[in-house]
Short mmCIF file of C-alpha atoms and ligand atoms in Angstrom, two decimals:
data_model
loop_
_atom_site.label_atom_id
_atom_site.label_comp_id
_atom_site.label_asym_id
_atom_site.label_seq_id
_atom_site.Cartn_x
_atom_site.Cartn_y
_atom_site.Cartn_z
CA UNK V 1 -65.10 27.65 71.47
CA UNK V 2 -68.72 26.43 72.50
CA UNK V 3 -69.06 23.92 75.49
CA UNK V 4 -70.21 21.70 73.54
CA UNK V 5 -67.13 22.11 71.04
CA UNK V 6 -65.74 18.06 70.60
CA UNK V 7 -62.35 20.75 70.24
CA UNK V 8 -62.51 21.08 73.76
CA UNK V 9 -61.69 17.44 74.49
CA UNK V 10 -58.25 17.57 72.54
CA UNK V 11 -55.66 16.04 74.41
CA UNK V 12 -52.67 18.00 76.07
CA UNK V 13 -50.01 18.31 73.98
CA UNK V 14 -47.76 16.93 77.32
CA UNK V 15 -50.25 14.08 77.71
CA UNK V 16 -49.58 12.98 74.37
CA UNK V 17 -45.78 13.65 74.23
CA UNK V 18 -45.38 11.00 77.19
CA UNK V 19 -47.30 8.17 75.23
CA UNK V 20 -45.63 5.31 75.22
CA UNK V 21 -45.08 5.31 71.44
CA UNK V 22 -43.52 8.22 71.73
CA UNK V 23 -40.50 7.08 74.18
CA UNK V 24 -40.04 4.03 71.09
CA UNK V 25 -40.05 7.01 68.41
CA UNK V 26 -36.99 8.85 70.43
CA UNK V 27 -34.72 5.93 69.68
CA UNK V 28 -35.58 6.82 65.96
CA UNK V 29 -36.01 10.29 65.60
CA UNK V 30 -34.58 13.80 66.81
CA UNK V 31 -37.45 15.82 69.50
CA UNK V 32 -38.14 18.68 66.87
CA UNK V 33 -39.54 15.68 64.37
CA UNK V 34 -42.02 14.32 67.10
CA UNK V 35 -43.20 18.03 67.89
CA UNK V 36 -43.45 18.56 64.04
CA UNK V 37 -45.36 15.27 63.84
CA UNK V 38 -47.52 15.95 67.08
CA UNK V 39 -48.05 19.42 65.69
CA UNK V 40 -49.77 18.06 62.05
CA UNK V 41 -51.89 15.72 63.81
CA UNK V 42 -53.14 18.35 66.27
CA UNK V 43 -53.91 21.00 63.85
CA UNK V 44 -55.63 18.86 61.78
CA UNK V 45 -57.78 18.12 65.08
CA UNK V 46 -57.98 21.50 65.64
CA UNK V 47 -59.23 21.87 61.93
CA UNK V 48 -62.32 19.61 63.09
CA UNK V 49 -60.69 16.71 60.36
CA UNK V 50 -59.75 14.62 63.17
CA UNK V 51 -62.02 13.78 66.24
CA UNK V 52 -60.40 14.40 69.99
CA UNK V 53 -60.51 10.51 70.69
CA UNK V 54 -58.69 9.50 67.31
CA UNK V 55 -56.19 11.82 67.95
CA UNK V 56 -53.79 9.18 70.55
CA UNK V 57 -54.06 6.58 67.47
CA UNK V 58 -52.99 8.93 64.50
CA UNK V 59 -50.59 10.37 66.26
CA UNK V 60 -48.71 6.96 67.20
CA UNK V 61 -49.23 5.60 63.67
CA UNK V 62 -47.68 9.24 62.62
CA UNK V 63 -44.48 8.75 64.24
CA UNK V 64 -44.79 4.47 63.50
CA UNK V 65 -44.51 5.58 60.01
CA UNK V 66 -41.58 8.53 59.97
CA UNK V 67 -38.65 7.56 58.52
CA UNK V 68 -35.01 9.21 59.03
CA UNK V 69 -35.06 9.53 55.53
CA UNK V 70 -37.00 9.11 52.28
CA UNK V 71 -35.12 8.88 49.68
CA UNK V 72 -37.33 5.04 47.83
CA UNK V 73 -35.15 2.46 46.61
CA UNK V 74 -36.59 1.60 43.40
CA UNK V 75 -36.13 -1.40 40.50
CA UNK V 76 -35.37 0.39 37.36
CA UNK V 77 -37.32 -1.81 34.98
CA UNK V 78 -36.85 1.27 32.15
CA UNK V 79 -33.81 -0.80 30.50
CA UNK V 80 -31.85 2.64 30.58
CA UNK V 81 -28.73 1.38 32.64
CA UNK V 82 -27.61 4.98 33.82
CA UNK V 83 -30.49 6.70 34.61
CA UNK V 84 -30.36 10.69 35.73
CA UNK V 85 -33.65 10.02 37.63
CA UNK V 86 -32.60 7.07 39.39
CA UNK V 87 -29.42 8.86 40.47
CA UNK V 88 -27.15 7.70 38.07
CA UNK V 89 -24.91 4.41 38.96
CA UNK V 90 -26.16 2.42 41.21
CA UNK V 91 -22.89 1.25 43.54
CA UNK V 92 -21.23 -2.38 43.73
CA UNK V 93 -21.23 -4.42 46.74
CA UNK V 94 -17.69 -3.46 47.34
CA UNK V 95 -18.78 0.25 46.52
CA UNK V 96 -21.73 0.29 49.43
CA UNK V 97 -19.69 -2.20 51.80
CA UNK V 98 -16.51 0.81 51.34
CA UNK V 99 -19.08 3.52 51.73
CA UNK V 100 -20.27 2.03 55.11
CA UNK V 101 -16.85 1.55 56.35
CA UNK V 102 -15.54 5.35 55.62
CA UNK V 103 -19.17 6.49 57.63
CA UNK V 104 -16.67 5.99 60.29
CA UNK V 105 -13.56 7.20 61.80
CA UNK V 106 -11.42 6.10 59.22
CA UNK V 107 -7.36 6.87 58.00
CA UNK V 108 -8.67 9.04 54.74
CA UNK V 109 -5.79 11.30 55.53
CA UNK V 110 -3.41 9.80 58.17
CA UNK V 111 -0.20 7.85 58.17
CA UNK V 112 -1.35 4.82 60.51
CA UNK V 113 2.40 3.50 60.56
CA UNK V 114 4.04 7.17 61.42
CA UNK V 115 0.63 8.50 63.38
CA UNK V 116 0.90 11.60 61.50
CA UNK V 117 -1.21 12.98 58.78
CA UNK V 118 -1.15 11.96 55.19
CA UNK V 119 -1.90 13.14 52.05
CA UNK V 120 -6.04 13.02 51.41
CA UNK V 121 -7.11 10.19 48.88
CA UNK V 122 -3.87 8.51 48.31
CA UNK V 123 -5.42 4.90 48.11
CA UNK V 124 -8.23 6.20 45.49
CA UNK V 125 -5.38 7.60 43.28
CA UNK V 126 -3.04 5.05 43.52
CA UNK V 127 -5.96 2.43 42.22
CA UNK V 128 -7.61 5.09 39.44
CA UNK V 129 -3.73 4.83 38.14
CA UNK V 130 -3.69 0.70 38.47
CA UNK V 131 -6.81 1.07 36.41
CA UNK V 132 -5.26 3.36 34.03
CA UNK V 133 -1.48 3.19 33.58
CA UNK V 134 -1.83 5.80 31.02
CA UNK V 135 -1.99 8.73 33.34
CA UNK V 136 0.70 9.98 35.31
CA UNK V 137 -1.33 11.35 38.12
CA UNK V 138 -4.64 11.56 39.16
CA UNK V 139 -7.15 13.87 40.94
CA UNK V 140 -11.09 13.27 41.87
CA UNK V 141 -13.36 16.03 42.49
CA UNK V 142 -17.37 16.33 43.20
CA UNK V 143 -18.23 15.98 39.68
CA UNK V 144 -17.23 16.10 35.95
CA UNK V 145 -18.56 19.36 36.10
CA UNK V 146 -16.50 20.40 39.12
CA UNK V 147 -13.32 18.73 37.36
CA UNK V 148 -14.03 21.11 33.99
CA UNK V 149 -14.63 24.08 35.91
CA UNK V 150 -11.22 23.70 37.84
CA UNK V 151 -9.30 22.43 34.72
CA UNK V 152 -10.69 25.98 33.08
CA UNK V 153 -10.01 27.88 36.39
CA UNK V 154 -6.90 26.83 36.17
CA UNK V 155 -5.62 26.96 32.76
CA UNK V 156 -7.64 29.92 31.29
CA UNK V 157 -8.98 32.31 33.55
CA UNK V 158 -8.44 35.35 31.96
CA UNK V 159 -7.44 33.92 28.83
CA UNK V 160 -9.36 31.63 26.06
CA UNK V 161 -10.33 28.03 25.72
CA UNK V 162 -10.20 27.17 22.74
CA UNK V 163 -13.37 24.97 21.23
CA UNK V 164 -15.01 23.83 18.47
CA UNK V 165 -18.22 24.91 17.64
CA UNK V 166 -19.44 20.79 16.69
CA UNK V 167 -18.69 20.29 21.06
CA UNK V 168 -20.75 23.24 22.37
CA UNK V 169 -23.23 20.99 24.51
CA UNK V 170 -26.01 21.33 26.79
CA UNK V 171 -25.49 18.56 29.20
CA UNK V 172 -29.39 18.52 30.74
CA UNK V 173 -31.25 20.68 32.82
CA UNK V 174 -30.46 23.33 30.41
CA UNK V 175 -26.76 23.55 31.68
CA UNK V 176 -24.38 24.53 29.20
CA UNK V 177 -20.72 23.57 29.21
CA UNK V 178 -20.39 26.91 27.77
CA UNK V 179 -22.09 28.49 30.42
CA UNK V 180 -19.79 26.84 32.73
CA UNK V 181 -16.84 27.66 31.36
CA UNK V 182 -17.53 31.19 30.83
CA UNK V 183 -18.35 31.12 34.53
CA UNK V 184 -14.73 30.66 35.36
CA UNK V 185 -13.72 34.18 33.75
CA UNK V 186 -12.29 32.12 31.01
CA UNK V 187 -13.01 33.50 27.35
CA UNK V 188 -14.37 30.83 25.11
CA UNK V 189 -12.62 30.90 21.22
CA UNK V 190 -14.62 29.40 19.10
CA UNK V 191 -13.81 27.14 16.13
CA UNK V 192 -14.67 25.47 12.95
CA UNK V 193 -18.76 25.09 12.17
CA UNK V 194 -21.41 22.79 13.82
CA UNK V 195 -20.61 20.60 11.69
CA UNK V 196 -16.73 20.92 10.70
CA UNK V 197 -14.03 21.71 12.25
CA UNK V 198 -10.55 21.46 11.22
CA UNK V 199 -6.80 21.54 12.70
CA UNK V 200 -6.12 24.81 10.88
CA UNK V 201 -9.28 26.11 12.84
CA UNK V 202 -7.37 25.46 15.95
CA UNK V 203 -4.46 26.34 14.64
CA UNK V 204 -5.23 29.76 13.75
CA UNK V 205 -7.18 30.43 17.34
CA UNK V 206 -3.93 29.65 18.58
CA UNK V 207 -1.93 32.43 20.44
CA UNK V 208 -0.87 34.88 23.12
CA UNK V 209 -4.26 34.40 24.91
CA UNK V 210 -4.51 30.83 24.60
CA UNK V 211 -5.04 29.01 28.07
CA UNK V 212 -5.96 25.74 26.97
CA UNK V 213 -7.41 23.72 24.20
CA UNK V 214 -10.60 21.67 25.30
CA UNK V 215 -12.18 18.58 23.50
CA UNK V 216 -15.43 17.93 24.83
CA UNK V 217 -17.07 14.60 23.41
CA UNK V 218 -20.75 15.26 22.63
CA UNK V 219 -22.00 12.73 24.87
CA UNK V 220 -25.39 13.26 24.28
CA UNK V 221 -26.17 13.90 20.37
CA UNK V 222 -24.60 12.66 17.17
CA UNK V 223 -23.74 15.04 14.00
CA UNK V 224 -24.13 12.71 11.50
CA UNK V 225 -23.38 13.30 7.46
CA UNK V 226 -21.31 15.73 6.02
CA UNK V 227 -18.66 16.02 8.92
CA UNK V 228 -15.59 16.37 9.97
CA UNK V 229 -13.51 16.88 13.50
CA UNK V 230 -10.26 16.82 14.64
CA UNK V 231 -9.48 13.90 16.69
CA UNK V 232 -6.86 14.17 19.94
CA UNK V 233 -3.83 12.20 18.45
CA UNK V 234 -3.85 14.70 15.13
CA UNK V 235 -4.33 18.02 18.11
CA UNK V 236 -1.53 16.82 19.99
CA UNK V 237 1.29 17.77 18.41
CA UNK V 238 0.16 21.47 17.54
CA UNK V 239 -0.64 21.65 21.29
CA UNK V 240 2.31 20.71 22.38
CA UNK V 241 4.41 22.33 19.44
CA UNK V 242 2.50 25.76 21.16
CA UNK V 243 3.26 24.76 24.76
CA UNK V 244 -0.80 24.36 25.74
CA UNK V 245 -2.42 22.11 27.49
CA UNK V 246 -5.05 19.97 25.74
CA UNK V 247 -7.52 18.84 28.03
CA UNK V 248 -10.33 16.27 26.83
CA UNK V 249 -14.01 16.21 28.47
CA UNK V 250 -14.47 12.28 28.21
CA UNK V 251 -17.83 12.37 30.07
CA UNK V 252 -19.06 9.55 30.41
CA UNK V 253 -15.96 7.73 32.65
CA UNK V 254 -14.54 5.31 30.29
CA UNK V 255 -11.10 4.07 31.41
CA UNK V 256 -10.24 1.61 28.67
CA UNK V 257 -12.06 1.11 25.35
CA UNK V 258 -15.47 -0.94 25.65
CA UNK V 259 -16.27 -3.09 22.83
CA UNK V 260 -19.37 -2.79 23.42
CA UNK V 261 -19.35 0.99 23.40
CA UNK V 262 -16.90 1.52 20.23
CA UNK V 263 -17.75 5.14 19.80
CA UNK V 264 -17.18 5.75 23.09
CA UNK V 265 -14.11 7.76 24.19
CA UNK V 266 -12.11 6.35 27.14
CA UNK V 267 -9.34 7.69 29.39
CA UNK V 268 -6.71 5.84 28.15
CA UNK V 269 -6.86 6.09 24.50
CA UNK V 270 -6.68 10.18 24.87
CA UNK V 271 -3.95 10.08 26.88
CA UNK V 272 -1.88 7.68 24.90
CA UNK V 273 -2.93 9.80 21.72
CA UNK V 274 -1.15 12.59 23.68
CA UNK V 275 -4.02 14.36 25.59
CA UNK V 276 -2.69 16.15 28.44
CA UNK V 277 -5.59 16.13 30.62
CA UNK V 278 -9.15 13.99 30.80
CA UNK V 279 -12.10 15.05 32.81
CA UNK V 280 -15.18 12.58 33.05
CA UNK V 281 -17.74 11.99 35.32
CA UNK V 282 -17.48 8.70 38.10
CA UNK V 283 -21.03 7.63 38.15
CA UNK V 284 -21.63 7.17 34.55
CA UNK V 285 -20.04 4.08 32.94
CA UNK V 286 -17.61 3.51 35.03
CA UNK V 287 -20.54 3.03 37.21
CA UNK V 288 -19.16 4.11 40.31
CA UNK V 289 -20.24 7.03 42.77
CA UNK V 290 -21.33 10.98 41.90
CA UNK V 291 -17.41 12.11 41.19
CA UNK V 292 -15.10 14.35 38.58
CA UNK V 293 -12.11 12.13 37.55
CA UNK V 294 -9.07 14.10 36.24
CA UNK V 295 -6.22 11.86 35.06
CA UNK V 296 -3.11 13.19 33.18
CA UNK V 297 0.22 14.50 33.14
CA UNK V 298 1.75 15.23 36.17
CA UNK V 299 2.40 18.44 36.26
CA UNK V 300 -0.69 18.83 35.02
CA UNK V 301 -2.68 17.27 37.71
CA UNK V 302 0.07 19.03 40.32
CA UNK V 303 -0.97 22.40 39.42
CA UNK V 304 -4.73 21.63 39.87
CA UNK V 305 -4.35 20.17 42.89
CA UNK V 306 -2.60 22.89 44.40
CA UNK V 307 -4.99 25.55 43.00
CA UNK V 308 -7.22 27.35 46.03
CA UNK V 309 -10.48 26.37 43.74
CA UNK V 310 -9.25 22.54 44.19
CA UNK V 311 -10.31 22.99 47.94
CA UNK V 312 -14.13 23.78 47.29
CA UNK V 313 -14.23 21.04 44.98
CA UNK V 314 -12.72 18.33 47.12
CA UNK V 315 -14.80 15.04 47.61
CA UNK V 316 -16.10 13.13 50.83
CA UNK V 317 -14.03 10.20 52.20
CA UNK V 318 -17.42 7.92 51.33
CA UNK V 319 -17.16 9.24 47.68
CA UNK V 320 -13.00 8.22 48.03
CA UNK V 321 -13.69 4.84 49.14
CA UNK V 322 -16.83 4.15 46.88
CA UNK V 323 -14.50 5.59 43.86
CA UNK V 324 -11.53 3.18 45.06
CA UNK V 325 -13.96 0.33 45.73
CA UNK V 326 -15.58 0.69 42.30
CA UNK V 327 -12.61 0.41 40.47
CA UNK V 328 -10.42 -2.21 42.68
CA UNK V 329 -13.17 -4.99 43.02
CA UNK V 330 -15.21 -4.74 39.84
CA UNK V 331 -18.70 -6.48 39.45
CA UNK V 332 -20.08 -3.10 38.43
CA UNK V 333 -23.81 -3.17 38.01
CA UNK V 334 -24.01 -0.87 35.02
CA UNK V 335 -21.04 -2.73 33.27
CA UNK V 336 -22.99 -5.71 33.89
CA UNK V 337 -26.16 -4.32 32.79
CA UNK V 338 -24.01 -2.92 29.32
CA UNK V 339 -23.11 -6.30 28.97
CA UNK V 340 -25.95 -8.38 29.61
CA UNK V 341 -26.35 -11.34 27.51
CA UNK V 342 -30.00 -10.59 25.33
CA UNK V 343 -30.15 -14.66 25.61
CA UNK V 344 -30.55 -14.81 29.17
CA UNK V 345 -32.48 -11.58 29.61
CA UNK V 346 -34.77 -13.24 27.24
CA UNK V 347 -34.82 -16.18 29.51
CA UNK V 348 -35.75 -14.29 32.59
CA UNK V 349 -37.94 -12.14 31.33
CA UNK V 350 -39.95 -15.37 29.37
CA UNK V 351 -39.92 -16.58 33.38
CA UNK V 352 -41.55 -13.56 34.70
CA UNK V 353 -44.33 -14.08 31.74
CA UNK V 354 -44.90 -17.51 32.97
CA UNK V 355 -45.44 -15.85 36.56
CA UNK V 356 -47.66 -12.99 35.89
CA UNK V 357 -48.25 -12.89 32.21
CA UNK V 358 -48.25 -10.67 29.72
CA UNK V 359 -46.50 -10.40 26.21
CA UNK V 360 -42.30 -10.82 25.82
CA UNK V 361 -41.34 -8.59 23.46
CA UNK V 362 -38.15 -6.96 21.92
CA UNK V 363 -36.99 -3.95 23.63
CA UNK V 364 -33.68 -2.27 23.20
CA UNK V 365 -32.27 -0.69 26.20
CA UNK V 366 -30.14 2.51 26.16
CA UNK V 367 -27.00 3.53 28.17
CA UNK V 368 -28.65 6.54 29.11
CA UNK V 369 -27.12 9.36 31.37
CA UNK V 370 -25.71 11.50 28.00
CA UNK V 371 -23.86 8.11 26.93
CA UNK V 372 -23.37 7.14 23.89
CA UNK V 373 -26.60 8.13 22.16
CA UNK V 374 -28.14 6.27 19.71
CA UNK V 375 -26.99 3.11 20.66
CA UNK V 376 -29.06 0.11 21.50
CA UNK V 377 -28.97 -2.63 23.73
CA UNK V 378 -30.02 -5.58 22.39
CA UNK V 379 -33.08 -6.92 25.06
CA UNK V 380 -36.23 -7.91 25.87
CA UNK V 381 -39.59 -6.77 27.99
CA UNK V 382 -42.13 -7.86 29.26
CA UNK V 383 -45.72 -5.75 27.86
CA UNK V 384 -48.46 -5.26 30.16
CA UNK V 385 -51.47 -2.92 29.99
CA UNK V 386 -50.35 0.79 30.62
CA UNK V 387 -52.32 1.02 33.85
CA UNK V 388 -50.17 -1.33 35.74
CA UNK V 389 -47.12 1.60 35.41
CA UNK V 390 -48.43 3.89 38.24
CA UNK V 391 -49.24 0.61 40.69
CA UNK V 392 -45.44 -0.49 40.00
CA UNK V 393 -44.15 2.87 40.92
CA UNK V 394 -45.91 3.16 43.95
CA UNK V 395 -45.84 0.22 45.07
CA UNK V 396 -43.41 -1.72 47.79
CA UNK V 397 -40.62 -2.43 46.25
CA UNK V 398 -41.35 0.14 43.87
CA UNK V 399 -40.64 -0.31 40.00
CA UNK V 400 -40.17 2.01 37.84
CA UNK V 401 -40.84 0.37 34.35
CA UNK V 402 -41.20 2.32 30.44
CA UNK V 403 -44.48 3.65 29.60
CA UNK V 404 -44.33 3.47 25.53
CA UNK V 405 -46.88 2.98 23.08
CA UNK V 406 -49.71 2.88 25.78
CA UNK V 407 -47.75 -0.13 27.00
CA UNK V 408 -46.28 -0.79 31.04
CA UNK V 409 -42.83 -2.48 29.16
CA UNK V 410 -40.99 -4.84 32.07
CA UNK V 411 -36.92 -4.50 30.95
CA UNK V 412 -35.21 -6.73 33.47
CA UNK V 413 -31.67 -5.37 31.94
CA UNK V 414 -30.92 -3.44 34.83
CA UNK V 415 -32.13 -5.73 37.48
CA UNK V 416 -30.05 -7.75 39.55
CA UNK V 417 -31.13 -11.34 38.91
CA UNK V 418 -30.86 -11.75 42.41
CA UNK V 419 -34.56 -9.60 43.31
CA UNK V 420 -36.18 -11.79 39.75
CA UNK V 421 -38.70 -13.15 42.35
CA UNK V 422 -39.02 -9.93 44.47
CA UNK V 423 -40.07 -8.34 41.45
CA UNK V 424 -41.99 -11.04 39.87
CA UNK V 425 -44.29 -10.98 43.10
CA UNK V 426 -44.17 -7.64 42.94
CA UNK V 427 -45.62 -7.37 39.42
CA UNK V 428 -47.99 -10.20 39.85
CA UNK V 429 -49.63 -8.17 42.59
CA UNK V 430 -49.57 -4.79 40.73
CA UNK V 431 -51.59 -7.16 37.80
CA UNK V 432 -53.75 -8.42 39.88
CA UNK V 433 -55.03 -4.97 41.45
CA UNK V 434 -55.88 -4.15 37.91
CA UNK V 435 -57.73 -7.52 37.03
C1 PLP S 1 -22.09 14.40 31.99
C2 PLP S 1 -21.09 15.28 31.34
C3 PLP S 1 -20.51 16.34 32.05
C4 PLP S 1 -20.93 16.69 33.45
O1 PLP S 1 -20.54 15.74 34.37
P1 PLP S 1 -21.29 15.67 35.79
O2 PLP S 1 -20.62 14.55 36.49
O3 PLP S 1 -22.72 15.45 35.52
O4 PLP S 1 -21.05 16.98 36.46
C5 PLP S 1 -19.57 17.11 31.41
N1 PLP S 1 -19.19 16.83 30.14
C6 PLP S 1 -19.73 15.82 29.43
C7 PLP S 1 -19.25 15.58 28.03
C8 PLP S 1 -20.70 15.00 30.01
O5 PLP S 1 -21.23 14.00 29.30
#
């Protein structure tokens, strides 16, 4: 380094870590962020990208602009109410107001009356069973995938599950429930065709090595045409004639029929048709937090609770009081955004037009997340020019509308009409960058 190197007039790195700014940033963030911070902005000095003098400034702004964590809130404008992306379910009121509570020291398992230490959960399975008097017993783990691995573990490790070759899904990401189940050292016995599968299929699979038999409902495709499958009320009675469990993959959460939904499975209908076991996932249409929800008999749900694998799938007290939350106060955003009347999303959206312009057109949303494919949801959008997408996204609040057809498409579906005129000046902004 020359004499005349402008390097030479870097600060000292103890000089700069007794700024001012930085005493602020400690109430914010941990020491080995501020080093990491101080160390970017000096090596890009070092680099000769940054001059000596600007170094105070970009530093300050540096650690201004850290946050604890980064994870955007976004406005999902796509009209797809559960959206894998977006994380799924976004959480009630009651859900996030029980989820800040639990942060806490709270009673998830203790006896507050006796002092002494109570069974984990006991308020989230006592409402999942309000919400579904058809199960005897319940039993929430991390996620539906958790809950089928467990149920497999269980029942038929070592043995055979027996499924039909019409249910063999990939749920996304290139995970296979087959894959899964195989995982467990369970053998899978397969049955009937792609697209036809009858009871003396499962019948005739049925014997010594049978651990279970598994209905999975194929969430995420249709077979459509010459089909047939055998439903759970017409399996019941050969299962329980044979003395094995029959266990039903739900998916998507349902815990009464929808009528907006009708080909959509729910927990209560398979049990009452005899199931003795349904897995589904929580943060699909029940619309509540990332959680496997096994309801059933219980004996059943006694034996999986007490298995060693039921330990390394156990949830988090904020997931047991979001779950319990979810189901006990309603007001569900995605069963409001199922629901929403195409009328008044019309109206709203015809608002936003008058605000920012654009086109209204019709747009169908979809329920997304492996739901019920295929189905639309009657709606509207508003159409802008496709360049207005990427501003939208990155923008604050970010939006994240549907780029189709060379189109930015506006679906307010899966807004909360509360933020219409956060995101209305949001988009108005976003148009105007591109006028
Ligand atoms: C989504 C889904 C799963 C997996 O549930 P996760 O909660 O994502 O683990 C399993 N089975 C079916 C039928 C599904 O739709």
């Amino acid at each position: 380094m020359g004499s005349g190197d402008p390097r030479r007039n870097i600060p000292r790195t103890d000089t700069l870590l007794s700024l001012p700014a930085v005493n602020e940033a400690r109430n914010r963030l941990s020491e080995h962020v501020i080093r990491h911070q101080l160390d970017a902005v000096l090596h890009s000095a070092r680099r000769g990208d940054l001059a000596p003098e600007a170094i105070e400034a970009a530093f300050t702004e540096a650690l201004r602009t850290r946050r604890p964590h980064s994870m955007t809130p976004v406005f999902n404008a796509t009209g797809v109410v559960v959206h894998t992306n977006l994380g799924r379910a976004p959480l009630s009121a009651a859900a996030k107001a029980a989820v800040a509570d639990a942060a806490d020291y709270v009673d998830v398992e203790l006896d507050l009356t006796s002092g002494t230490r109570s069974k984990r959960g006991v308020t989230t399975r006592r409402a999942l069973l309000a919400a579904c008097p058809a199960a005897e017993d319940a039993l929430v783990v991390n996620n539906g995938a958790a809950a089928l691995v467990l149920a497999t573990t269980a029942f038929a490790a070592g043995r055979e599950v027996i499924i039909s070759r019409g249910e063999m899904i990939e749920i996304g990401a290139g995970f296979r429930l087959t894959d899964l189940i195989a995982s467990t050292g369970a053998v899978l016995r397969e049955v009937g065709t792609t697209n036809r599968t009858h009871l003396h299929d499962y019948a005739d699979a049925l014997g010594d090595r049978t651990g279970c038999i598994l209905k999975v409902h194929p969430s995420n495709y249709r077979v459509e045409g010459f089909t047939a499958g055998v439903d759970v009320a017409q399996l019941a009675p050969l299962a329980a004639e044979r003395g094995v469990p029959l266990i039903v993959d739900l998916g998507s959460g349902l815990l009464a029929p929808d009528s907006a939904l009708p080909d959509e499975p729910d927990a209560t209908t398979a049990l009452s048709a005899g199931a003795d076991l349904t897995t589904a996932s929580g943060d699909k249409l029940l619309g509540g937090p990332q959680a496997g929800i096994m309801l059933g008999r219980k004996q059943i749900i006694e034996k999986l609770a007490k298995h060693p694998l039921a330990r390394a799938v156990r949830v988090d007290k904020l997931t047991l009081a979001a779950l319990e939350a979810t189901v006990t106060a309603g007001q569900v955003p995605v069963v409001d955004a199922l629901h929403a009347d195409p009328a008044h999303l019309r109206e709203r959206t015809e608002r936003l037009a008058e605000s920012v312009g654009g086109d209204v057109v019709e747009h169908d949303g979809r329920v997304g997340g492996g739901g019920a494919p295929g189905v639309p949801l009657q709606g509207w959008a508003l159409r802008l020019p496709e360049a207005v997408a990427s501003t939208l996204r990155l923008g604050t609040p970010a939006i994240l509308p549907r780029v189709h057809d060379a189109a930015c498409l506006i679906d307010l579906r899966c807004i909360p009409e509360s933020a219409d005129a956060d995101v209305a000046a949001a988009v108005s902004r976003a148009v105007a960058a591109h006028r």
